[in-house]
Amino acid sequence: MPWRFPGRLVKPYVITARGRSWDDQMVGVARVAAARQLEFDDAMGALGLAVVILHLGDDGIYLVVQSWAKDFQSRLSIFSGIDVDDLRPAPTGVAPCVWELEVLSHERAAYVNHILNAEVDVESWLDDCLDTRPTPRTDGVPSGT
């Protein structure tokens, strides 16, 4: 379900490492943290379309906030912490991991297909989501995501 703010639409995702679980309270805390960043992005020229990824990894929690700005540009912010309650701006040099990049890659394609191509179709963009639920492999080895 997209997050709808005045003048802003956000596609939220949750990614978990094997054995990690999330709940609505964690998502709520991440939403508040993301909203602060998105307000800053808006002041810097964001278009009001964004993607937020809450990633519960093996080594901590990450929050990736991407806003689309000025048609072909984007703003990307990463926060990290041991728990969702202590998310802070990630250290310089931290980049999205392979699983976060999978979501961002999908979202880049969705933005190009539904926003930049021909006619702007925000509802189709909102509906075009990547399923991040882990899928058991047929050979019996659990998914690494």
PDB file of C-alpha atoms in Angstrom:
ATOM      1  CA  MET A   1       0.000   0.000   0.000  1.00  0.00           C
ATOM      2  CA  PRO A   2       1.456   3.359  -0.951  1.00  0.00           C
ATOM      3  CA  TRP A   3       1.978   6.037   1.632  1.00  0.00           C
ATOM      4  CA  ARG A   4      -0.013   9.113   0.686  1.00  0.00           C
ATOM      5  CA  PHE A   5       1.140  12.442   2.060  1.00  0.00           C
ATOM      6  CA  PRO A   6      -0.069  15.874   0.917  1.00  0.00           C
ATOM      7  CA  GLY A   7       1.728  16.429  -2.392  1.00  0.00           C
ATOM      8  CA  ARG A   8       3.721  13.177  -2.133  1.00  0.00           C
ATOM      9  CA  LEU A   9       3.268   9.497  -3.013  1.00  0.00           C
ATOM     10  CA  VAL A  10       5.650   6.883  -1.599  1.00  0.00           C
ATOM     11  CA  LYS A  11       6.082   3.224  -2.498  1.00  0.00           C
ATOM     12  CA  PRO A  12       7.322   1.445   0.666  1.00  0.00           C
ATOM     13  CA  TYR A  13       9.197  -1.860   0.653  1.00  0.00           C
ATOM     14  CA  VAL A  14      10.447  -4.171   3.407  1.00  0.00           C
ATOM     15  CA  ILE A  15      13.381  -6.541   2.864  1.00  0.00           C
ATOM     16  CA  THR A  16      14.504  -9.002   5.532  1.00  0.00           C
ATOM     17  CA  ALA A  17      17.528 -11.204   5.978  1.00  0.00           C
ATOM     18  CA  ARG A  18      16.836 -14.852   6.718  1.00  0.00           C
ATOM     19  CA  GLY A  19      15.379 -15.165  10.216  1.00  0.00           C
ATOM     20  CA  ARG A  20      14.518 -11.474  10.612  1.00  0.00           C
ATOM     21  CA  SER A  21      10.933 -10.341  10.951  1.00  0.00           C
ATOM     22  CA  TRP A  22       9.243  -6.967  10.926  1.00  0.00           C
ATOM     23  CA  ASP A  23       6.062  -5.516  12.357  1.00  0.00           C
ATOM     24  CA  ASP A  24       3.834  -2.495  11.799  1.00  0.00           C
ATOM     25  CA  GLN A  25       5.513  -0.548  14.608  1.00  0.00           C
ATOM     26  CA  MET A  26       8.908  -0.820  12.872  1.00  0.00           C
ATOM     27  CA  VAL A  27       7.358   0.348   9.627  1.00  0.00           C
ATOM     28  CA  GLY A  28       5.735   3.264  11.466  1.00  0.00           C
ATOM     29  CA  VAL A  29       9.068   4.389  12.909  1.00  0.00           C
ATOM     30  CA  ALA A  30      10.696   4.059   9.470  1.00  0.00           C
ATOM     31  CA  ARG A  31       7.837   6.050   7.931  1.00  0.00           C
ATOM     32  CA  VAL A  32       8.437   8.961  10.338  1.00  0.00           C
ATOM     33  CA  ALA A  33      12.187   8.929   9.610  1.00  0.00           C
ATOM     34  CA  ALA A  34      11.579   8.726   5.854  1.00  0.00           C
ATOM     35  CA  ALA A  35       9.018  11.553   5.994  1.00  0.00           C
ATOM     36  CA  ARG A  36      11.640  13.893   7.491  1.00  0.00           C
ATOM     37  CA  GLN A  37      14.027  13.111   4.644  1.00  0.00           C
ATOM     38  CA  LEU A  38      11.267  13.442   2.052  1.00  0.00           C
ATOM     39  CA  GLU A  39      10.358  16.902   3.398  1.00  0.00           C
ATOM     40  CA  PHE A  40      13.975  17.939   2.859  1.00  0.00           C
ATOM     41  CA  ASP A  41      13.939  16.383  -0.626  1.00  0.00           C
ATOM     42  CA  ASP A  42      10.766  18.331  -1.437  1.00  0.00           C
ATOM     43  CA  ALA A  43      12.525  21.557  -0.452  1.00  0.00           C
ATOM     44  CA  MET A  44      15.367  20.575  -2.804  1.00  0.00           C
ATOM     45  CA  GLY A  45      13.049  20.131  -5.794  1.00  0.00           C
ATOM     46  CA  ALA A  46      11.701  16.587  -5.533  1.00  0.00           C
ATOM     47  CA  LEU A  47       8.633  15.823  -7.645  1.00  0.00           C
ATOM     48  CA  GLY A  48       6.606  14.145  -4.883  1.00  0.00           C
ATOM     49  CA  LEU A  49       7.211  10.558  -6.035  1.00  0.00           C
ATOM     50  CA  ALA A  50       9.457   8.401  -3.865  1.00  0.00           C
ATOM     51  CA  VAL A  51      10.503   4.906  -2.843  1.00  0.00           C
ATOM     52  CA  VAL A  52      11.413   3.842   0.698  1.00  0.00           C
ATOM     53  CA  ILE A  53      13.112   0.564   1.574  1.00  0.00           C
ATOM     54  CA  LEU A  54      13.284  -0.719   5.147  1.00  0.00           C
ATOM     55  CA  HIS A  55      15.941  -3.455   5.169  1.00  0.00           C
ATOM     56  CA  LEU A  56      16.401  -5.641   8.217  1.00  0.00           C
ATOM     57  CA  GLY A  57      19.816  -7.074   7.466  1.00  0.00           C
ATOM     58  CA  ASP A  58      22.081  -9.512   9.289  1.00  0.00           C
ATOM     59  CA  ASP A  59      24.270  -6.685  10.598  1.00  0.00           C
ATOM     60  CA  GLY A  60      21.696  -3.968  11.301  1.00  0.00           C
ATOM     61  CA  ILE A  61      18.797  -2.026   9.907  1.00  0.00           C
ATOM     62  CA  TYR A  62      18.927   0.191   6.858  1.00  0.00           C
ATOM     63  CA  LEU A  63      16.489   2.736   5.496  1.00  0.00           C
ATOM     64  CA  VAL A  64      16.900   3.787   1.871  1.00  0.00           C
ATOM     65  CA  VAL A  65      14.951   6.839   0.704  1.00  0.00           C
ATOM     66  CA  GLN A  66      14.873   7.731  -2.990  1.00  0.00           C
ATOM     67  CA  SER A  67      13.002  10.729  -4.366  1.00  0.00           C
ATOM     68  CA  TRP A  68      12.579  11.528  -8.025  1.00  0.00           C
ATOM     69  CA  ALA A  69      13.592  15.095  -8.826  1.00  0.00           C
ATOM     70  CA  LYS A  70      13.593  17.219 -11.966  1.00  0.00           C
ATOM     71  CA  ASP A  71      12.467  14.456 -14.339  1.00  0.00           C
ATOM     72  CA  PHE A  72      15.718  12.526 -14.821  1.00  0.00           C
ATOM     73  CA  GLN A  73      17.375  13.040 -11.446  1.00  0.00           C
ATOM     74  CA  SER A  74      16.951  11.377  -8.094  1.00  0.00           C
ATOM     75  CA  ARG A  75      17.971  11.995  -4.512  1.00  0.00           C
ATOM     76  CA  LEU A  76      19.189   8.988  -2.530  1.00  0.00           C
ATOM     77  CA  SER A  77      19.650   8.913   1.249  1.00  0.00           C
ATOM     78  CA  ILE A  78      20.661   5.951   3.395  1.00  0.00           C
ATOM     79  CA  PHE A  79      20.201   5.608   7.138  1.00  0.00           C
ATOM     80  CA  SER A  80      21.507   2.797   9.325  1.00  0.00           C
ATOM     81  CA  GLY A  81      21.321   1.578  12.896  1.00  0.00           C
ATOM     82  CA  ILE A  82      21.260  -1.431  15.155  1.00  0.00           C
ATOM     83  CA  ASP A  83      17.528  -0.975  15.686  1.00  0.00           C
ATOM     84  CA  VAL A  84      14.869   0.975  13.811  1.00  0.00           C
ATOM     85  CA  ASP A  85      14.681   3.430  16.716  1.00  0.00           C
ATOM     86  CA  ASP A  86      18.288   4.563  16.272  1.00  0.00           C
ATOM     87  CA  LEU A  87      18.482   5.134  12.523  1.00  0.00           C
ATOM     88  CA  ARG A  88      21.065   7.768  11.651  1.00  0.00           C
ATOM     89  CA  PRO A  89      22.523   8.988   8.350  1.00  0.00           C
ATOM     90  CA  ALA A  90      24.800   6.204   7.105  1.00  0.00           C
ATOM     91  CA  PRO A  91      28.546   6.849   7.024  1.00  0.00           C
ATOM     92  CA  THR A  92      30.042   8.382   3.900  1.00  0.00           C
ATOM     93  CA  GLY A  93      30.636   5.744   1.262  1.00  0.00           C
ATOM     94  CA  VAL A  94      27.782   3.428   2.204  1.00  0.00           C
ATOM     95  CA  ALA A  95      25.828   2.390  -0.876  1.00  0.00           C
ATOM     96  CA  PRO A  96      22.725   0.249  -1.355  1.00  0.00           C
ATOM     97  CA  CYS A  97      23.311  -3.489  -1.079  1.00  0.00           C
ATOM     98  CA  VAL A  98      22.472  -5.964  -3.839  1.00  0.00           C
ATOM     99  CA  TRP A  99      18.928  -6.560  -2.482  1.00  0.00           C
ATOM    100  CA  GLU A 100      18.192  -2.846  -2.149  1.00  0.00           C
ATOM    101  CA  LEU A 101      19.575  -2.316  -5.646  1.00  0.00           C
ATOM    102  CA  GLU A 102      17.151  -4.936  -6.963  1.00  0.00           C
ATOM    103  CA  VAL A 103      14.253  -2.815  -5.684  1.00  0.00           C
ATOM    104  CA  LEU A 104      15.817   0.433  -6.920  1.00  0.00           C
ATOM    105  CA  SER A 105      16.419  -1.125 -10.348  1.00  0.00           C
ATOM    106  CA  HIS A 106      12.779  -2.176 -10.576  1.00  0.00           C
ATOM    107  CA  GLU A 107      11.672   1.270  -9.454  1.00  0.00           C
ATOM    108  CA  ARG A 108      13.886   2.993 -12.017  1.00  0.00           C
ATOM    109  CA  ALA A 109      12.232   0.937 -14.772  1.00  0.00           C
ATOM    110  CA  ALA A 110       8.751   1.652 -13.361  1.00  0.00           C
ATOM    111  CA  TYR A 111       9.510   5.388 -13.273  1.00  0.00           C
ATOM    112  CA  VAL A 112      10.724   5.370 -16.876  1.00  0.00           C
ATOM    113  CA  ASN A 113       7.772   3.271 -18.092  1.00  0.00           C
ATOM    114  CA  HIS A 114       4.966   5.070 -16.279  1.00  0.00           C
ATOM    115  CA  ILE A 115       6.205   8.612 -15.678  1.00  0.00           C
ATOM    116  CA  LEU A 116       8.773   9.520 -18.332  1.00  0.00           C
ATOM    117  CA  ASN A 117       7.353   7.616 -21.320  1.00  0.00           C
ATOM    118  CA  ALA A 118       4.572   9.223 -23.361  1.00  0.00           C
ATOM    119  CA  GLU A 119       1.785   9.921 -20.880  1.00  0.00           C
ATOM    120  CA  VAL A 120       2.296  10.262 -17.146  1.00  0.00           C
ATOM    121  CA  ASP A 121       0.383   7.458 -15.379  1.00  0.00           C
ATOM    122  CA  VAL A 122       0.911   7.818 -11.626  1.00  0.00           C
ATOM    123  CA  GLU A 123      -1.632   5.115 -10.714  1.00  0.00           C
ATOM    124  CA  SER A 124       0.170   2.562 -12.923  1.00  0.00           C
ATOM    125  CA  TRP A 125       3.460   3.625 -11.336  1.00  0.00           C
ATOM    126  CA  LEU A 126       1.966   3.027  -7.873  1.00  0.00           C
ATOM    127  CA  ASP A 127       0.668  -0.398  -8.934  1.00  0.00           C
ATOM    128  CA  ASP A 128       4.001  -1.495 -10.451  1.00  0.00           C
ATOM    129  CA  CYS A 129       5.659  -2.997  -7.363  1.00  0.00           C
ATOM    130  CA  LEU A 130       8.312  -5.653  -6.907  1.00  0.00           C
ATOM    131  CA  ASP A 131       7.344  -8.610  -4.701  1.00  0.00           C
ATOM    132  CA  THR A 132      10.122  -8.748  -2.087  1.00  0.00           C
ATOM    133  CA  ARG A 133       8.762 -11.752  -0.204  1.00  0.00           C
ATOM    134  CA  PRO A 134      11.314 -14.594  -0.057  1.00  0.00           C
ATOM    135  CA  THR A 135      10.566 -17.523  -2.327  1.00  0.00           C
ATOM    136  CA  PRO A 136      11.686 -21.021  -1.314  1.00  0.00           C
ATOM    137  CA  ARG A 137      13.941 -22.602  -3.915  1.00  0.00           C
ATOM    138  CA  THR A 138      12.819 -25.865  -5.462  1.00  0.00           C
ATOM    139  CA  ASP A 139      16.070 -27.630  -4.515  1.00  0.00           C
ATOM    140  CA  GLY A 140      15.233 -27.190  -0.812  1.00  0.00           C
ATOM    141  CA  VAL A 141      17.726 -24.425  -0.063  1.00  0.00           C
ATOM    142  CA  PRO A 142      15.916 -21.414   1.437  1.00  0.00           C
ATOM    143  CA  SER A 143      16.063 -18.088  -0.322  1.00  0.00           C
ATOM    144  CA  GLY A 144      18.895 -15.787   0.699  1.00  0.00           C
ATOM    145  CA  THR A 145      16.622 -12.785   0.760  1.00  0.00           C
TER     146      THR A 145
END
